[in-house]
Tab-separated table of C-alpha atoms in Angstrom:
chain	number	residue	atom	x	y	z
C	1	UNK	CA	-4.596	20.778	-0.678
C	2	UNK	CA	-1.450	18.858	-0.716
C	3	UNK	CA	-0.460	15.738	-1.657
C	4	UNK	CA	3.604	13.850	-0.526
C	5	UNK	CA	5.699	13.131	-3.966
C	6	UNK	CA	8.248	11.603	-1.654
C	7	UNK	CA	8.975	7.244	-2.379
C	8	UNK	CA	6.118	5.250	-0.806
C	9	UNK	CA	6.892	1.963	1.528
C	10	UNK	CA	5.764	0.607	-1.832
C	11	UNK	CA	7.924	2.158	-4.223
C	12	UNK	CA	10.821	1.480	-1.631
C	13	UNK	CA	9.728	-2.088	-2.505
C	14	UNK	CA	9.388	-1.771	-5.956
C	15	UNK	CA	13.225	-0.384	-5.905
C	16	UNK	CA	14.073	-3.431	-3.483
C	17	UNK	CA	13.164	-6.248	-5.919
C	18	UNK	CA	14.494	-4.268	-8.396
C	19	UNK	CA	17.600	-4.744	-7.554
C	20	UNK	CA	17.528	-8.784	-6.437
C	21	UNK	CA	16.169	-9.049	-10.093
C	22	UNK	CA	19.297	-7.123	-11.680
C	23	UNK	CA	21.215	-9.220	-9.244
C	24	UNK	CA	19.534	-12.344	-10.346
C	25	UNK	CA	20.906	-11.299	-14.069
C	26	UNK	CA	23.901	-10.629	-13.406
C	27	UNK	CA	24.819	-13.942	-12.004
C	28	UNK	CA	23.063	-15.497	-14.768
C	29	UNK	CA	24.723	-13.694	-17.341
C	30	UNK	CA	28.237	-14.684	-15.718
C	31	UNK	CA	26.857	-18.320	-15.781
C	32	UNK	CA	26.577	-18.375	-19.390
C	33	UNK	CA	29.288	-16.682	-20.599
C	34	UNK	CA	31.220	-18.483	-18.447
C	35	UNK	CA	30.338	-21.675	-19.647
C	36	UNK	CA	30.643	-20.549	-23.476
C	37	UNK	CA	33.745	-19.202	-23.146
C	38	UNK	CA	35.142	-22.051	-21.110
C	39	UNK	CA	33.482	-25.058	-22.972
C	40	UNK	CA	36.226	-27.516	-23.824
C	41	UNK	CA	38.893	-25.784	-22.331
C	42	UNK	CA	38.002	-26.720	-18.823
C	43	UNK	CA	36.818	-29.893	-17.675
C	44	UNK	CA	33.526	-31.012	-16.220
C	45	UNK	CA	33.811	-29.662	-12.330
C	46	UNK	CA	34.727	-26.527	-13.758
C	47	UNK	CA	32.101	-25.817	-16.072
C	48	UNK	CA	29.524	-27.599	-13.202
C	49	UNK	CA	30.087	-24.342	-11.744
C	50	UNK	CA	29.046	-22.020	-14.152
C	51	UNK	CA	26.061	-23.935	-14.830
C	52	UNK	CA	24.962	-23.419	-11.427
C	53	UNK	CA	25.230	-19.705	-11.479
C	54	UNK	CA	22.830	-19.893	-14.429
C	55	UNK	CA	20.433	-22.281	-11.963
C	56	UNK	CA	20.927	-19.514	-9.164
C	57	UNK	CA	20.635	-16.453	-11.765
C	58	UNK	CA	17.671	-17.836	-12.736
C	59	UNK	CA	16.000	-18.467	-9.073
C	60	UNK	CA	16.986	-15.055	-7.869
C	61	UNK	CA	15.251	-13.320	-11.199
C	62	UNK	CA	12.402	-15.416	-10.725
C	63	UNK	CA	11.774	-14.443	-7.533
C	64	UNK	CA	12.710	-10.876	-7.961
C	65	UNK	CA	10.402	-10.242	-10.451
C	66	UNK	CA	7.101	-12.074	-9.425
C	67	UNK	CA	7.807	-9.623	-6.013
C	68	UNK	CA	8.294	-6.424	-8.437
C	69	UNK	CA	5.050	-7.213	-10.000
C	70	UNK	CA	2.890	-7.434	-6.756
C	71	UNK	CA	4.221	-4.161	-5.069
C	72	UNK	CA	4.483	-2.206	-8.606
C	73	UNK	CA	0.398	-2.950	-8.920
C	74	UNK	CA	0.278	-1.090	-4.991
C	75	UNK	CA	2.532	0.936	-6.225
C	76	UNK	CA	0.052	1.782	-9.621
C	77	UNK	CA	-2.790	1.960	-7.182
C	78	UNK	CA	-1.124	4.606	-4.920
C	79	UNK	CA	-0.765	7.095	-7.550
C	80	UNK	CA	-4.130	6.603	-8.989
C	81	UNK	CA	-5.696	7.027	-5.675
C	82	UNK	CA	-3.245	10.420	-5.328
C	83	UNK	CA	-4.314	12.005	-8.554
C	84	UNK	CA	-8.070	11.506	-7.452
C	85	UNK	CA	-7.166	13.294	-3.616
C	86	UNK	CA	-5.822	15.952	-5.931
C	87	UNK	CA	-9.444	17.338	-6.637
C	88	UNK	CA	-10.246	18.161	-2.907
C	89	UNK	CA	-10.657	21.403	-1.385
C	90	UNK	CA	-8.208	23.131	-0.043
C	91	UNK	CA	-9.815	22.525	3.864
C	92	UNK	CA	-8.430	19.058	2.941
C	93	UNK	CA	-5.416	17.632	3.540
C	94	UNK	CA	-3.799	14.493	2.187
C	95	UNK	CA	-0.582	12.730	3.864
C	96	UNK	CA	1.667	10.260	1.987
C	97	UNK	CA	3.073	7.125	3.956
C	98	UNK	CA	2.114	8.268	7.315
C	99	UNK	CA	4.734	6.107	9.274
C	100	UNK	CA	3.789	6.012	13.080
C	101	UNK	CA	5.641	4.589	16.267
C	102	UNK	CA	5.159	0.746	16.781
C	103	UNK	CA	2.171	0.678	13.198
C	104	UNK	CA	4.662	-1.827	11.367
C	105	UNK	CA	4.598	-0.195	8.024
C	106	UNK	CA	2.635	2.948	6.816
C	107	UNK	CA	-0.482	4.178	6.235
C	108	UNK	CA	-0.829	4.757	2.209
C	109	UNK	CA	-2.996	8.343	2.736
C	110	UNK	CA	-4.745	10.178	5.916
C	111	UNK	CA	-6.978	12.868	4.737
C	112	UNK	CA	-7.487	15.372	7.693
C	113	UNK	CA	-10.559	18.093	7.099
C	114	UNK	CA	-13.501	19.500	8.406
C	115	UNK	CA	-15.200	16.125	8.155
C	116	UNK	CA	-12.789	14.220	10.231
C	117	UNK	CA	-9.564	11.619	9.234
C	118	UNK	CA	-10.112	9.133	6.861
C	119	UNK	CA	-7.384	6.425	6.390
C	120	UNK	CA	-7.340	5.540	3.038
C	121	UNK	CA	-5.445	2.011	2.091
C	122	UNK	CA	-5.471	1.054	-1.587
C	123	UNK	CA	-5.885	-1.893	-3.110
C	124	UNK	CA	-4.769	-2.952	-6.498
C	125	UNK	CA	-6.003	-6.993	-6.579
C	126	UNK	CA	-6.946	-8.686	-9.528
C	127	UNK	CA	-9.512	-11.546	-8.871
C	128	UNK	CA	-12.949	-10.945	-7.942
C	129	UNK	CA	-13.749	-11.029	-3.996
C	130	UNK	CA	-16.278	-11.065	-1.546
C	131	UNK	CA	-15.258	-8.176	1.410
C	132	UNK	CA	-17.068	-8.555	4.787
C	133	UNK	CA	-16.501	-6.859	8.069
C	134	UNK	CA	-13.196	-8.890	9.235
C	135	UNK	CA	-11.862	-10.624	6.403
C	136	UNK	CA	-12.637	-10.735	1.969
C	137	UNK	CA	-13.405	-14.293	0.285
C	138	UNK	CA	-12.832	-15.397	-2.975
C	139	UNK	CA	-16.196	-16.563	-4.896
C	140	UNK	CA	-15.753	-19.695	-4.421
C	141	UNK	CA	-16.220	-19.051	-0.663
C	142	UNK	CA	-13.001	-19.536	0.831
C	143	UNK	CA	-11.407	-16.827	3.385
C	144	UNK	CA	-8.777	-14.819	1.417
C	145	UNK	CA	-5.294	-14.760	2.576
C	146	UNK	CA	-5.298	-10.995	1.768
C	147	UNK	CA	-7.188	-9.307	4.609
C	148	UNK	CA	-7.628	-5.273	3.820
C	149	UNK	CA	-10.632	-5.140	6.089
C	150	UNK	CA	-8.549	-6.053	9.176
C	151	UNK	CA	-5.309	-4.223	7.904
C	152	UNK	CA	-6.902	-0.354	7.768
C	153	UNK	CA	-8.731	-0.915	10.815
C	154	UNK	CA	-6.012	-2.334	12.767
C	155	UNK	CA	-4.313	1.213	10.961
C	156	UNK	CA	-7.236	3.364	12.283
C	157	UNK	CA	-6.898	2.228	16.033
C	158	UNK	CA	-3.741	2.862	16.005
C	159	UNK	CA	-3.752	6.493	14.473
C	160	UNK	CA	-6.445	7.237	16.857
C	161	UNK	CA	-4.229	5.924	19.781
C	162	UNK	CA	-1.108	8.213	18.734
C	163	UNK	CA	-3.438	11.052	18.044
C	164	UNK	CA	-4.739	10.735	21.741
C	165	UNK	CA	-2.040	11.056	23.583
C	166	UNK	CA	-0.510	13.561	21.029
C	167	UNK	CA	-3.581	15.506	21.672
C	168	UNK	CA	-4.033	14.570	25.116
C	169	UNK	CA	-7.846	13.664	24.468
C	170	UNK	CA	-10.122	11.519	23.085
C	171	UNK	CA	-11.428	11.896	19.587
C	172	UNK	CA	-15.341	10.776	19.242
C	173	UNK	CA	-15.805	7.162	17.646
C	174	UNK	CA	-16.973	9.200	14.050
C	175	UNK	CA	-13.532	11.064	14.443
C	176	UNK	CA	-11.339	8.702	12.319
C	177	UNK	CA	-12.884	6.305	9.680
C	178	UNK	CA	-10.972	3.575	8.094
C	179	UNK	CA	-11.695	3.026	4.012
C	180	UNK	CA	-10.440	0.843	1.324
C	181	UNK	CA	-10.086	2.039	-1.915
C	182	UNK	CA	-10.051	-0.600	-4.547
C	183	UNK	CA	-8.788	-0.028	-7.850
C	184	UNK	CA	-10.002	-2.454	-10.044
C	185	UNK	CA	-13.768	-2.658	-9.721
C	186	UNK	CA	-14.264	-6.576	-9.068
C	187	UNK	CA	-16.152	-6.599	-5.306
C	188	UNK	CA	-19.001	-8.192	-4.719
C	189	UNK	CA	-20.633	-6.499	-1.876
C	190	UNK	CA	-23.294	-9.317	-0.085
C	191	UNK	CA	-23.248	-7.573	3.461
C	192	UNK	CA	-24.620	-4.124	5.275
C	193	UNK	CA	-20.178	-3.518	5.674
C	194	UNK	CA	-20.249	-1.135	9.386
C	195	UNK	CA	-16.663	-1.287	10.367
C	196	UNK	CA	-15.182	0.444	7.385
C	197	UNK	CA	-15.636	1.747	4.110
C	198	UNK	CA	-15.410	0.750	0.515
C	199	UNK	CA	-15.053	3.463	-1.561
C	200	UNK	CA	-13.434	4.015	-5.511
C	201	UNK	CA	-10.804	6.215	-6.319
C	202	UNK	CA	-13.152	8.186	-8.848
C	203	UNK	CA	-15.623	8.282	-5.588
C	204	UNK	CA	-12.988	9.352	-2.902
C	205	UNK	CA	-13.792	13.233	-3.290
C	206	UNK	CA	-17.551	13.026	-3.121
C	207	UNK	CA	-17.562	11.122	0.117
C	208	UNK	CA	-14.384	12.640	2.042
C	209	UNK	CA	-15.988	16.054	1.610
C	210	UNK	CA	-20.028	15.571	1.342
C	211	UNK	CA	-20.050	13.979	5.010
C	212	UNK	CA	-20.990	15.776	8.569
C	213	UNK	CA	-18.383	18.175	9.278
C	214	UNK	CA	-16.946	17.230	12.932
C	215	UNK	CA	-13.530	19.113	13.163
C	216	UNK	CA	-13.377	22.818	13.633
C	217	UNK	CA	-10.556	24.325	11.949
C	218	UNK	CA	-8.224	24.697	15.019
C	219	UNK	CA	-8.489	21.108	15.228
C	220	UNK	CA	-7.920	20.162	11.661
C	221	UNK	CA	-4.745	22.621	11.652
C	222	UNK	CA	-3.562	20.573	15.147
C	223	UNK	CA	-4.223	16.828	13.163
C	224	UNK	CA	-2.038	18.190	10.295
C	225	UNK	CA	0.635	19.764	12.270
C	226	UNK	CA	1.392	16.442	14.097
C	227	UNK	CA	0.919	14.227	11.801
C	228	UNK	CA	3.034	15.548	9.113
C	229	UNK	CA	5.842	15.277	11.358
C	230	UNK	CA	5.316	11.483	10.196
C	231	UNK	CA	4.141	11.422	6.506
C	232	UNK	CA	5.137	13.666	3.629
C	233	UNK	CA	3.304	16.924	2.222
C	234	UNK	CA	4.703	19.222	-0.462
């Protein structure tokens, strides 16, 4: 099988906030030397100045780095969930940042084999929550602002619309399932979950390739063909 090695939305992030934090450092290094090489040579307005860029310097790396840190944990979670696709057979196929028309982003993996498309977003969150069919809660029973379960679905309808008119038929209902796959193991499952599935890295491989097979070959070979035209395989 094959997996993308090509920069992730994520890691595109990563490099993004990177940068604003090196940015953020700069200007606050200039602030500070500024004002220790100036200090009672210049006069008050002056070194005002350079105490502001060490204000600013210090916003921008603030901010820089608290973004860094949430997209380097998706960023963590998309390679662990890549090594585990790895380990499928070779009637499997995994995509990388499958970017369709109008989706708003990308899809982290779509696994296309003889048990149909699975669109796989990871998850890399820390506290514990509560996942239900449209939306996750924290324990204390308020609705998460994070919302996974409504992200890969809305991600699934919209593959399966593409696919349709790439194909120029419909694909059965069982044809394209939607799954989170959380890294850190900290769900507490209360509800029966129908509209997607929750399922571990270290579990991906089991389920992707132990369910009913529903693509023939011919059509597995078509999925991949168009859809790497959009994602990344090597």
């Amino acid at each position: 099988m094959n997996i993308s090695k090509q920069r992730s939305h994520v890691k595109s992030r990563v490099s993004h906030y990177t940068k604003i934090t090196l940015l953020g450092i700069m200007i606050l290094l200039t602030g500070i030397l500024g004002f220790i090489l100036l200090m009672g040579i210049w006069q008050l307005p002056q070194l005002s100045l350079f105490a502001l860029l060490v204000m600013v310097g210090l916003i921008i790396v603030k901010y820089g780095w608290s973004k860094r840190r949430i997209w380097s944990k998706g960023a963590k979670g998309e390679k662990i969930v890549a090594k585990k696709l790895k380990k499928l057979p070779k009637k499997y196929t995994a995509i990388r940042d499958v970017k369709i028309p109008n989706l708003g982003g990308d899809i982290d993996h779509v696994v296309v084999g003889p048990t149909g498309i699975y669109v796989i977003e990871t998850k890399n969150y820390k506290p514990t929550y509560i996942p239900d069919e449209d939306c996750w809660y924290h324990t204390s029973g308020r609705v998460s602002p994070l919302n996974p379960a409504k992200q890969v679905k809305l991600q699934a309808s919209k593959l399966n619309d593409f696919l349709v008119r790439k194909l120029g038929k419909k694909l059965s209902k069982t044809t394209i399932n939607p799954v989170i796959s959380p890294i850190n193991h900290n769900l507490i499952i209360k509800n029966d979950i129908k509209s997607y599935e929750i399922v571990y890295p270290e579990d991906l491989v089991s389920y992707l390739s132990h369910q009913k097979k529903i693509l023939s070959s011919k059509e597995v070979k078509e999925i991949i063909n168009i859809l790497t035209r959009y994602g990344n395989v090597s």
